[in-house]
Amino acid sequence: MTTRRQFIEKASLSTMAVTLPFASTFSSSVRKQEDKVLRVAIMGLGSYGTRVAEAMKDCKRAKLVGVISGTPSKIEAWKEKYGIPAKNCYNYENYHQIKDNPDIDAVYVITPNSLHKPHSIGVARAGKHVICEKPMALNAEEGREMIQACQEAGVHLLVGYRMHFETKTLEVIRRQRAGEFGKTLFFQGLSGFMIGDPKQWRLNRALAGGGAMMDIGIYSINGARYMLGEEPIWVTAQEVKTDPVKFKQGVDETITFQMGFPSGAVASCLSTYSMNNLDKFFLNGTKGFAEMQPSTGYGPIQARTNQGPIEAEHITHQTTQMDEMAAIILDGKSPVVPVDGEEGLRDLVIVDAIYEAVRTGARISLI
Amino acid sequence: MTTRRQFIEKASLSTMAVTLPFASTFSSSVRKQEDKVLRVAIMGLGSYGTRVAEAMKDCKRAKLVGVISGTPSKIEAWKEKYGIPAKNCYNYENYHQIKDNPDIDAVYVITPNSLHKPHSIGVARAGKHVICEKPMALNAEEGREMIQACQEAGVHLLVGYRMHFETKTLEVIRRQRAGEFGKTLFFQGLSGFMIGDPKQWRLNRALAGGGAMMDIGIYSINGARYMLGEEPIWVTAQEVKTDPVKFKQGVDETITFQMGFPSGAVASCLSTYSMNNLDKFFLNGTKGFAEMQPSTGYGPIQARTNQGPIEAEHITHQTTQMDEMAAIILDGKSPVVPVDGEEGLRDLVIVDAIYEAVRTGARISLI
């Protein structure tokens, strides 16, 4: 007796025999699941793009194979440094032609925030999977458009939430879900750093869509959700600004915000571009606590609970992220904490509510 | 030439010569300044009153000499345990007669919150200095009445802010004032513990005037003020309640609150009766930080800054407090952080604003 599955497997094997000699190493549809590699182009060759490229050198399931950049000299440098073939190099005028390139599976969009939406939609319409750096977009409306475009194109939309794959973070989450901290009633996230160059795009409202909240405060939003394992039902927020020259209208310097959850848990968070010594998560429950500092930096992350420190080897976050994202896209793997467009959208809904709370002074309901 | 001051000093000396043989050891106005001892009666012989009594055994400038209690058996026990003479023992019906007792200088009011006002005013009208446990009263209006009554009676009104004399706290304050942390932009206070017996007076609205905020949240209010060295100009607050049976109407279980300061600093605080693992202060500036945990418990307090731990011998807080309060009353000493009625009132104004913010959802201006 032959099951349908066995039949498909046999069919694939026979296809393999035929296509193997003609297929490139990467485009073959016949590689065994665990041998498949996600072939990624990076769009935006700035400092974070470089960090991802370096991290991908150690990936087992993902490989940097292409670039999209508006700067020809950067493309030349990357071709040489990462062995990228000329045929996989694009600029912002011609990158839609990537749809005709069978050797690229996904594009990691690492451009300024305001370009995430148009670039992600452009990539989706070119038939490639989208990995979009956080924040996914400037607001929830943009996020919804991106989700729709990716659905219509039949491609994955993943958001660059590297912490969702970080070992110590996942261990704290595991213990929270297992009830080891009892009923978790309080999350505190202190996210921020003292930002440098006042001319960078992160301080440009048009490109960043805001200030510290879009860049670093979102870690506390996201962290509150994955640490508590609940979705907030209300938000309040307060803004203070000590340097209106550096932090212009619409560019938030410091915002404190609070979120209430269905269980009665509350999150109290700080987002700032004016202080260092932060990057701290604190999760408190009726039976115990977890404390992480650094909690979302590039690591190594430090975590301890009421039972002592959590020990785990540090692996470059972006290496794990890209390998895990390859497994999501290639194998249909489900991550413990989602990294899909819906997950990104949840944070954007909260960002919108925080800005509205700052503007109106009101408690914003999320239900 | 003789100044007015010299004249008064000389006059005092001549008075001394006359009165010395007739004065009791304690009531003599002629003891040298450093020999003077503040003779204190404790009103309210509960667990905190006992803690103060024990701590006073080691005092150099203050001495427990009397008690006021509604429980005769407690009075008998204290007479024996602390060597208190029968003539210095009062109950709530006759304690006003303390005005005729020259051997008591001050009364430490350690009764439930709602009794602080009537008891403090009663003590003041009996001509004795008032030391009132925190919170000074149920609200600012009561606090103002107490200040006025003490002014009219010509007696001191001090509030039991033991942290204002704690060594590590004072060292962090010294460094903040010296600019060692740069511009301090953020204070976080996490004040709370999991409260036990649901029948205790602290969970009775009529006696406590509220819940966790009145008892433990006030440490974060007060701490924000002495750590930042500024007075807040606005307050926002959010309440959550997970156990409405234990925490009845008007008894707050958990409140998050925020305060804005003229410098642009912001305080983000938690007050709760539902969690342990708190009692944490964090002061962050542009050049450094201080972290304290425990920050306001009975100690030893632990403090560290960006430069490392602050080391200092632990001295029972109430011992130092009572010696220092004796110096304030007897010598006119000025403490680094005030403990007078005006200081207590500032916290009550903020407590009122927090409750109003919870009730209305609005940002409450304090100016």
XYZ file of C-alpha atoms in Angstrom:
734
model
C 0.000 0.000 0.000
C 1.280 3.446 -0.828
C 0.052 6.476 1.069
C -0.414 9.816 -0.583
C 2.584 11.141 1.284
C 4.804 8.281 0.167
C 3.609 8.851 -3.359
C 4.558 12.541 -3.196
C 7.936 11.676 -1.744
C 8.562 9.157 -4.476
C 7.447 11.632 -7.100
C 9.859 14.151 -5.682
C 12.673 11.671 -5.776
C 12.055 10.900 -9.389
C 11.874 14.621 -10.143
C 15.169 15.032 -8.378
C 16.842 12.543 -10.619
C 15.812 14.548 -13.613
C 16.372 18.083 -12.415
C 19.445 17.658 -10.283
C 22.057 18.158 -12.981
C 20.434 21.387 -14.139
C 19.597 22.915 -10.817
C 21.866 25.351 -9.086
C 22.995 24.352 -5.641
C 20.438 26.652 -4.041
C 17.423 26.619 -6.314
C 16.947 22.881 -6.301
C 13.527 21.955 -5.018
C 14.744 18.506 -4.181
C 17.153 19.146 -1.326
C 16.170 17.346 1.818
C 14.315 19.565 4.291
C 17.279 19.947 6.654
C 19.587 20.789 3.795
C 17.476 23.624 2.490
C 18.956 27.055 2.918
C 17.057 30.321 2.822
C 18.794 32.562 0.308
C 18.522 36.125 1.525
C 19.155 39.530 0.022
C 19.673 42.419 2.400
C 18.053 45.706 1.463
C 19.806 48.622 3.129
C 23.515 48.279 3.764
C 23.864 50.473 6.849
C 25.330 49.524 10.201
C 22.542 47.133 11.136
C 22.547 45.535 7.708
C 26.263 44.949 8.158
C 25.654 43.412 11.569
C 23.145 40.988 10.066
C 25.502 40.130 7.202
C 28.324 39.355 9.617
C 26.031 37.240 11.790
C 24.805 35.303 8.767
C 28.316 33.988 8.123
C 27.628 31.499 10.913
C 24.133 30.553 9.788
C 23.369 26.935 8.918
C 19.997 27.478 7.284
C 20.260 31.011 5.854
C 22.753 32.496 3.451
C 23.381 36.037 2.304
C 23.257 35.909 -1.484
C 22.154 39.363 -2.606
C 21.996 43.063 -1.820
C 19.791 46.024 -2.608
C 21.364 49.425 -2.088
C 21.311 52.920 -3.508
C 25.058 53.262 -3.037
C 27.122 51.584 -5.789
C 30.326 51.701 -3.718
C 28.625 49.773 -0.913
C 27.456 47.161 -3.399
C 30.995 46.748 -4.693
C 32.356 46.380 -1.181
C 29.702 43.797 -0.229
C 30.211 41.809 -3.434
C 33.795 41.354 -2.505
C 33.377 40.933 1.232
C 30.484 38.461 1.122
C 31.052 36.847 -2.278
C 27.805 38.134 -3.725
C 27.394 37.571 -7.477
C 26.726 40.662 -9.622
C 23.452 39.190 -10.841
C 22.078 39.337 -7.247
C 22.784 43.046 -6.790
C 20.006 45.605 -7.125
C 19.290 49.240 -6.459
C 16.040 50.932 -5.445
C 15.080 51.568 -9.070
C 15.417 48.031 -10.323
C 14.912 45.812 -7.286
C 11.449 44.782 -8.489
C 13.258 42.683 -11.085
C 14.230 40.418 -8.225
C 11.033 38.556 -9.115
C 12.887 37.071 -12.067
C 15.777 35.911 -9.908
C 15.278 32.275 -8.850
C 18.329 32.381 -6.585
C 16.844 34.724 -3.985
C 14.119 33.480 -1.626
C 13.707 36.397 0.765
C 14.656 40.011 1.263
C 15.551 41.422 4.676
C 14.361 45.049 4.642
C 16.721 47.100 6.823
C 15.949 50.576 5.564
C 14.737 53.547 7.662
C 11.341 53.004 9.287
C 9.297 55.075 6.874
C 10.504 52.895 3.996
C 9.568 49.586 5.590
C 6.079 49.651 4.147
C 6.853 50.546 0.527
C 9.909 48.309 0.449
C 8.172 45.343 2.064
C 5.233 45.645 -0.306
C 7.644 45.978 -3.224
C 9.450 42.817 -2.183
C 6.184 40.942 -1.673
C 4.955 41.933 -5.115
C 8.227 40.641 -6.509
C 7.211 37.280 -5.038
C 9.875 37.107 -2.376
C 9.425 36.467 1.326
C 9.736 39.594 3.421
C 11.797 39.906 6.575
C 11.279 43.430 7.828
C 13.308 45.039 10.584
C 11.352 46.393 13.567
C 9.389 48.588 13.893
C 7.482 46.886 11.115
C 6.051 50.233 9.966
C 5.214 53.722 11.156
C 1.749 52.814 12.417
C -0.839 50.074 12.494
C -2.520 51.174 9.275
C 0.727 50.719 7.369
C 1.235 47.388 9.094
C -2.157 46.160 7.923
C -1.363 47.161 4.343
C 1.861 45.186 4.532
C 0.121 42.097 5.889
C -2.474 42.281 3.137
C 0.123 42.738 0.405
C 2.103 39.740 1.630
C -1.013 37.612 1.900
C -2.015 38.538 -1.638
C 1.460 37.732 -2.876
C 1.518 34.429 -0.990
C 4.772 35.239 0.763
C 5.818 35.211 4.400
C 6.078 38.481 6.288
C 8.413 38.199 9.269
C 9.567 40.974 11.581
C 13.154 41.158 12.815
C 12.361 40.341 16.446
C 15.681 38.762 17.292
C 14.851 38.509 21.028
C 12.125 35.975 20.236
C 14.874 33.451 19.578
C 17.279 34.401 22.352
C 17.994 31.495 24.694
C 17.741 33.181 28.110
C 14.668 35.110 27.030
C 13.022 31.869 25.957
C 13.974 30.233 29.252
C 12.343 33.054 31.251
C 9.276 32.749 29.035
C 9.212 28.981 29.557
C 9.317 29.404 33.325
C 6.615 32.061 33.241
C 4.330 29.853 31.175
C 5.077 26.932 33.531
C 3.890 29.046 36.459
C 7.244 29.138 38.226
C 6.803 32.815 39.108
C 3.217 32.275 40.213
C 0.746 34.804 38.898
C 2.846 37.399 37.092
C 1.452 40.791 38.044
C 4.126 43.276 37.042
C 6.438 43.813 34.119
C 8.891 46.635 34.006
C 10.793 47.500 30.869
C 13.416 50.219 30.835
C 14.489 50.722 27.237
C 16.791 53.451 26.159
C 20.221 54.817 25.467
C 21.800 58.201 25.010
C 21.626 58.822 21.288
C 24.564 60.458 19.528
C 24.683 62.231 16.185
C 21.694 64.605 16.022
C 21.688 64.367 12.219
C 20.990 60.630 11.991
C 17.785 59.411 10.383
C 16.504 58.058 13.706
C 15.983 61.658 14.822
C 14.248 62.620 11.592
C 10.495 62.424 12.038
C 9.844 61.800 8.336
C 12.156 58.797 8.225
C 11.788 57.402 11.743
C 8.106 58.086 12.310
C 8.845 59.208 15.850
C 11.743 59.037 18.253
C 12.922 56.657 20.951
C 9.588 54.809 21.027
C 9.883 53.600 17.435
C 13.435 52.462 17.906
C 13.954 51.301 21.458
C 10.725 51.756 23.416
C 9.153 49.105 21.216
C 11.375 46.530 22.956
C 9.517 47.186 26.198
C 6.155 46.974 24.447
C 7.108 43.716 22.830
C 8.840 42.428 25.963
C 5.818 43.106 28.152
C 3.729 41.005 25.786
C 6.055 38.024 25.509
C 7.040 38.075 29.174
C 3.479 38.234 30.485
C 2.059 36.091 27.687
C -0.976 38.352 27.384
C -2.165 41.188 25.190
C -2.721 44.579 26.868
C -6.212 46.024 27.108
C -5.303 49.636 27.871
C -2.402 52.032 27.613
C -1.493 55.292 29.317
C 1.585 57.366 28.515
C 3.437 60.520 29.493
C 6.080 62.402 27.529
C 8.878 64.589 28.791
C 11.395 66.441 26.658
C 14.560 68.062 27.982
C 16.170 68.887 24.633
C 13.682 70.241 22.070
C 16.504 71.166 19.695
C 17.801 67.632 19.366
C 14.350 66.071 19.679
C 12.130 68.070 17.393
C 8.345 68.076 17.127
C 7.140 64.522 16.672
C 10.434 62.977 17.770
C 9.952 61.629 21.281
C 12.876 61.834 23.671
C 11.415 60.200 26.774
C 8.052 58.540 27.264
C 6.872 56.597 30.285
C 3.995 54.289 29.500
C 1.844 51.764 31.251
C -0.202 48.848 29.994
C -2.958 46.933 31.719
C -3.595 43.251 30.990
C -6.675 41.050 31.351
C -5.172 39.117 34.291
C -4.751 42.332 36.267
C -1.041 42.489 35.494
C 0.380 45.899 34.751
C 3.441 46.933 32.777
C 5.369 50.095 33.596
C 7.881 51.098 30.959
C 10.384 53.741 29.983
C 11.463 54.666 26.479
C 14.263 57.192 26.159
C 17.032 58.533 23.971
C 18.570 60.499 26.862
C 19.950 57.922 29.272
C 22.215 54.929 29.382
C 22.350 52.306 32.161
C 18.949 50.957 31.135
C 18.010 47.938 28.974
C 16.376 46.234 31.937
C 13.405 43.894 32.196
C 11.811 42.870 35.484
C 8.997 40.367 35.667
C 7.425 39.886 39.066
C 4.961 37.275 40.196
C 3.378 35.994 43.345
C 5.974 33.206 43.615
C 9.092 34.654 42.101
C 10.706 37.025 39.676
C 12.993 37.322 36.678
C 15.385 40.171 36.056
C 17.260 40.744 32.821
C 19.942 43.343 32.184
C 20.972 43.715 29.453
C 17.595 42.482 28.317
C 17.454 43.328 24.600
C 20.909 44.572 23.636
C 23.060 42.558 21.289
C 24.203 40.544 24.261
C 25.262 38.607 26.034
C 21.914 38.885 27.778
C 22.058 38.458 31.550
C 19.110 36.903 33.315
C 18.474 35.840 36.872
C 15.428 34.679 38.724
C 14.630 34.179 42.393
C 16.353 30.823 41.929
C 19.592 32.284 40.634
C 21.217 33.163 37.330
C 20.152 31.534 34.081
C 23.200 30.190 32.304
C 23.347 29.718 28.551
C 25.928 30.166 25.869
C 25.722 33.450 23.985
C 25.026 33.026 20.299
C 24.934 36.098 18.074
C 21.240 36.966 18.035
C 21.014 37.608 14.338
C 22.608 34.252 13.536
C 19.940 32.384 15.480
C 17.228 34.678 14.170
C 18.075 34.036 10.533
C 18.430 30.283 11.015
C 15.087 30.168 12.819
C 13.412 32.357 10.239
C 14.698 30.002 7.570
C 13.035 27.141 9.448
C 9.777 29.105 9.658
C 9.781 29.854 5.944
C 11.231 26.592 4.643
C 9.863 24.057 7.118
C 6.776 25.789 8.430
C 8.228 25.758 11.931
C 6.206 27.593 14.598
C 8.330 29.755 16.881
C 7.540 29.952 20.611
C 6.908 33.679 20.236
C 5.554 34.676 16.824
C 7.551 36.923 14.506
C 4.943 37.282 11.780
C 3.173 40.373 10.515
C 0.347 39.997 13.023
C 2.894 40.095 15.823
C 4.462 43.228 14.387
C 1.033 44.771 13.989
C 0.188 44.188 17.671
C 3.146 46.328 18.677
C 2.196 49.029 16.173
C -1.346 49.195 17.536
C 0.203 49.836 20.950
C 2.659 52.405 19.582
C -0.291 54.248 18.029
C -2.145 54.106 21.348
C 0.881 55.381 23.272
C 1.226 58.376 20.970
C -2.509 59.002 21.257
C -2.291 58.748 25.052
C 0.566 61.263 25.059
C -1.412 63.594 22.806
C -4.737 63.368 24.623
C -3.682 62.532 28.165
C -6.358 59.844 28.111
C -6.237 56.149 28.871
C -6.518 54.434 25.503
C -8.502 51.233 25.341
C -7.082 48.477 23.158
C -10.203 46.336 23.069
C 29.818 95.938 73.886
C 27.247 93.253 74.537
C 25.087 91.939 71.721
C 21.514 90.880 72.288
C 22.542 87.273 71.832
C 25.306 87.513 74.405
C 22.877 89.119 76.774
C 20.426 86.268 76.399
C 23.181 83.710 76.895
C 24.335 85.442 80.037
C 20.789 85.660 81.302
C 20.389 81.930 80.741
C 23.558 81.188 82.657
C 22.404 83.168 85.628
C 19.056 81.391 85.520
C 20.907 78.100 85.502
C 22.678 78.886 88.714
C 19.408 79.426 90.432
C 17.363 76.557 89.041
C 19.935 73.787 88.974
C 19.419 72.311 92.453
C 15.658 72.004 91.937
C 15.558 70.601 88.435
C 15.091 66.909 87.733
C 17.745 65.200 85.688
C 15.683 65.460 82.536
C 13.713 68.652 82.840
C 16.706 70.796 83.653
C 17.161 73.568 81.149
C 20.777 73.812 82.156
C 22.250 70.562 80.932
C 24.892 71.104 78.344
C 23.513 70.825 74.823
C 25.130 67.449 74.111
C 23.867 66.010 77.377
C 20.249 66.822 76.736
C 18.013 63.874 76.082
C 14.626 63.974 74.408
C 12.181 62.197 76.679
C 9.640 60.459 74.537
C 6.308 58.775 75.135
C 5.066 56.333 72.521
C 1.384 56.454 71.671
C 0.192 53.170 70.171
C 1.932 50.020 71.388
C 1.559 47.845 68.295
C 4.287 46.116 66.349
C 5.840 49.288 64.989
C 5.673 50.981 68.372
C 7.521 47.994 69.788
C 10.133 48.251 67.040
C 10.733 51.891 67.909
C 10.925 51.114 71.626
C 13.527 48.423 71.019
C 15.539 50.712 68.764
C 15.473 53.487 71.349
C 17.381 51.314 73.808
C 20.497 52.252 71.833
C 19.710 55.951 71.523
C 22.123 58.508 72.930
C 19.894 61.553 72.696
C 16.379 60.118 73.035
C 14.850 58.011 75.767
C 11.570 56.178 76.014
C 9.971 57.412 79.228
C 6.226 57.065 78.745
C 3.401 55.277 76.969
C -0.130 55.988 75.821
C -2.272 52.957 75.123
C -5.866 51.800 75.312
C -4.780 48.336 76.466
C -3.907 48.148 80.183
C -2.111 44.830 79.790
C 0.219 46.365 77.211
C 0.964 49.242 79.557
C 1.848 46.823 82.332
C 4.123 44.864 80.035
C 5.889 47.987 78.790
C 6.315 49.391 82.302
C 8.233 46.316 83.214
C 10.094 45.819 79.951
C 11.227 49.414 79.465
C 11.251 50.650 83.077
C 8.525 53.183 82.529
C 7.226 54.852 85.685
C 3.481 54.619 86.368
C 3.153 58.392 86.369
C 4.174 58.459 82.676
C 1.478 56.034 81.538
C -1.680 57.289 79.904
C -4.694 56.027 77.993
C -6.678 57.703 75.202
C -9.114 59.229 77.702
C -6.563 60.940 79.906
C -3.526 61.525 77.704
C -4.276 65.249 77.506
C -3.092 65.445 81.112
C 0.390 64.864 79.753
C 0.562 68.654 79.632
C 1.111 68.607 83.369
C 3.933 66.102 83.140
C 7.303 67.897 83.013
C 9.169 64.645 82.409
C 7.869 64.065 78.884
C 9.095 66.261 76.019
C 7.569 64.597 72.995
C 5.042 61.986 71.949
C 5.639 59.609 69.036
C 2.188 58.972 67.532
C 2.160 55.414 66.128
C -1.574 54.819 65.872
C -3.524 53.895 62.719
C -3.403 56.546 59.983
C -6.852 58.004 60.561
C -5.914 58.788 64.158
C -2.712 60.653 63.321
C -4.498 63.971 62.998
C -6.594 63.932 66.178
C -3.788 62.404 68.212
C -1.128 64.782 66.924
C -3.338 67.786 67.559
C -4.161 66.428 71.025
C -0.470 66.055 71.825
C 0.320 69.522 70.480
C -2.417 71.079 72.576
C -0.924 69.324 75.575
C 2.219 71.316 74.831
C 4.384 68.381 73.780
C 6.423 68.012 70.601
C 4.796 65.724 68.058
C 6.573 62.948 66.197
C 3.989 61.395 63.897
C 4.482 58.183 62.006
C 4.042 58.367 58.217
C 1.719 58.929 56.449
C 1.337 62.100 58.459
C -2.424 62.096 57.850
C -5.114 60.847 55.496
C -4.876 63.828 53.153
C -3.347 67.252 52.710
C -6.209 69.064 54.404
C -5.647 67.075 57.593
C -1.927 67.694 57.280
C -2.472 71.451 57.138
C -4.631 71.334 60.260
C -1.881 69.470 62.080
C 0.767 71.981 61.026
C -1.397 74.841 62.162
C -2.174 73.231 65.517
C 1.513 72.587 66.188
C 2.445 76.121 65.187
C -0.210 77.535 67.494
C 1.006 75.336 70.337
C 4.638 76.260 69.679
C 5.744 72.636 69.377
C 7.694 70.753 66.745
C 5.866 68.494 64.322
C 8.143 65.818 62.881
C 7.170 62.922 60.633
C 8.685 59.466 61.095
C 10.715 59.486 57.896
C 13.462 57.151 59.072
C 15.056 56.933 55.608
C 15.988 60.611 55.798
C 18.689 59.649 58.285
C 19.858 56.401 56.699
C 23.558 56.470 55.848
C 23.562 54.946 52.352
C 20.507 56.942 51.368
C 22.249 60.120 52.475
C 25.380 59.139 50.543
C 23.381 58.646 47.335
C 21.703 62.007 47.954
C 25.089 63.640 48.549
C 26.416 62.290 45.258
C 23.296 63.364 43.392
C 23.542 66.895 44.776
C 27.277 66.942 43.918
C 26.400 66.142 40.303
C 28.142 62.777 40.245
C 25.292 61.215 38.270
C 25.115 64.174 35.900
C 21.652 65.442 35.218
C 19.313 62.997 36.945
C 16.452 62.344 34.572
C 14.754 59.235 35.893
C 13.735 57.869 39.249
C 12.068 54.538 39.637
C 10.562 53.424 42.888
C 9.062 49.977 43.309
C 7.397 49.860 46.706
C 5.336 46.970 47.873
C 4.948 43.657 49.581
C 2.386 40.914 49.713
C 0.174 41.807 52.638
C -1.067 39.089 54.957
C -3.999 39.127 57.363
C -6.989 40.587 55.520
C -8.476 41.775 58.831
C -5.646 44.141 59.768
C -6.329 47.873 60.072
C -4.121 48.625 57.061
C -6.829 47.090 54.860
C -9.601 49.020 56.575
C -10.401 52.140 54.613
C -11.713 54.023 57.650
C -8.509 53.499 59.609
C -5.904 53.447 56.841
C -7.386 56.090 54.543
C -6.539 53.931 51.529
C -4.428 50.882 50.809
C -0.859 50.237 49.701
C -0.320 53.872 48.684
C -0.790 55.197 52.221
C 1.487 52.596 53.718
C 4.188 51.685 51.239
C 3.662 53.650 48.022
C 4.437 56.798 49.954
C 8.065 55.625 50.171
C 8.364 55.966 46.409
C 6.720 59.392 46.474
C 9.045 60.546 49.197
C 12.061 58.794 47.658
C 11.514 60.413 44.268
C 11.586 63.800 45.953
C 14.704 63.280 48.053
C 16.574 61.402 45.353
C 15.910 63.957 42.629
C 16.034 66.939 44.986
C 13.053 68.524 43.265
C 9.331 68.848 43.805
C 7.045 67.281 41.178
C 4.843 69.482 39.024
C 2.434 66.840 37.765
C 1.194 63.382 38.579
C -0.523 60.619 36.608
C -1.659 57.300 38.062
C -3.308 54.025 37.157
C -4.928 51.501 39.456
C -5.350 47.779 39.000
C -7.061 45.412 41.396
C -6.868 41.630 41.197
C -8.530 40.838 44.534
C -11.572 43.030 45.235
C -12.514 40.900 48.232
C -9.276 41.539 50.096
C -8.909 45.066 48.740
C -12.297 46.677 49.158
C -13.599 49.919 47.700
C -11.185 52.700 48.560
C -8.367 50.323 49.522
C -5.835 50.367 46.695
C -4.053 47.125 45.911
C -1.751 48.218 43.081
C -1.182 51.685 41.647
C 1.410 52.712 39.102
C 2.114 56.425 39.159
C 4.352 58.889 37.435
C 5.607 62.312 38.414
C 7.121 65.024 36.279
C 9.705 67.451 37.654
C 10.761 70.975 36.609
C 14.146 69.749 35.313
C 12.452 67.353 32.913
C 13.124 64.377 35.166
C 10.368 61.830 35.466
C 9.580 59.327 38.199
C 7.885 56.023 37.456
C 6.665 54.196 40.527
C 4.780 51.157 41.706
C 2.796 50.814 44.913
C 1.393 47.389 45.710
C 0.171 45.056 48.418
C 0.265 42.051 46.062
C 3.925 41.374 45.345
C 7.206 40.816 47.115
C 10.673 41.133 45.532
C 10.297 44.899 45.296
C 11.597 47.693 47.569
C 13.824 49.003 44.812
C 14.991 52.508 43.940
C 16.806 53.390 40.724
C 18.117 56.861 40.033
C 19.526 57.440 36.587
C 21.452 60.401 35.278
C 23.424 61.434 32.253
C 26.692 60.446 33.951
C 25.781 57.592 36.218
C 23.217 55.821 38.313
C 22.365 54.599 41.790
C 20.442 51.474 42.565
C 19.113 50.534 45.992
C 17.493 47.262 46.987
C 16.285 47.008 49.664
C 15.772 50.734 49.502
C 13.374 51.517 52.342
C 12.971 48.310 54.332
C 14.324 48.083 57.872
C 17.680 47.202 56.421
C 20.423 46.705 55.906
C 19.906 48.901 52.859
C 21.966 47.899 49.824
C 23.149 50.602 47.460
C 25.403 50.622 44.456
C 26.246 53.192 41.859
C 28.028 53.068 38.526
C 31.197 53.284 40.638
C 30.408 50.247 42.743
C 28.717 49.411 46.029
C 28.330 51.965 48.789
C 29.630 50.520 52.021
C 28.421 51.687 55.408
C 27.648 50.067 58.720
C 23.995 49.278 59.298
C 22.521 51.087 62.264
C 18.925 50.386 63.250
C 17.033 53.105 61.406
C 14.790 54.047 64.273
C 17.759 54.469 66.609
C 19.350 57.023 64.306
C 16.006 58.616 63.575
C 15.203 59.234 67.228
C 18.682 60.527 68.044
C 18.545 62.887 65.077
C 15.031 64.011 65.910
C 16.245 64.776 69.412
C 18.961 66.964 67.888
C 16.387 68.734 65.725
C 14.118 69.429 68.683
C 16.743 70.079 71.333
C 19.543 71.704 69.341
C 17.693 73.154 66.373
C 19.724 70.938 64.042
C 18.718 71.056 60.359
C 18.563 67.619 58.743
C 19.802 67.141 55.152
C 16.301 66.056 54.145
C 13.531 67.711 56.182
C 11.237 65.652 58.400
C 8.919 68.443 59.465
C 5.209 68.879 58.893
C 5.751 70.723 55.618
C 7.703 67.742 54.325
C 4.922 65.389 55.350
C 2.372 67.681 53.750
C 4.222 67.613 50.404
C 3.776 63.855 50.260
C 0.109 64.127 51.210
C -0.526 66.643 48.441
C 0.920 64.081 46.027
C -1.086 61.211 47.552
C -4.239 63.293 47.056
C -3.232 63.977 43.452
C -2.522 60.300 42.788
C -5.938 59.284 44.047
C -7.511 62.070 41.990
C -5.563 60.923 38.926
C -6.787 57.366 39.462
C -10.358 58.591 39.854
C -10.396 60.980 36.905
C -7.799 59.468 34.585
C -6.394 62.985 34.209
C -2.898 64.354 34.662
C -3.039 66.339 37.900
C -1.033 69.533 38.066
C 0.773 70.209 41.327
C 1.556 73.860 40.632
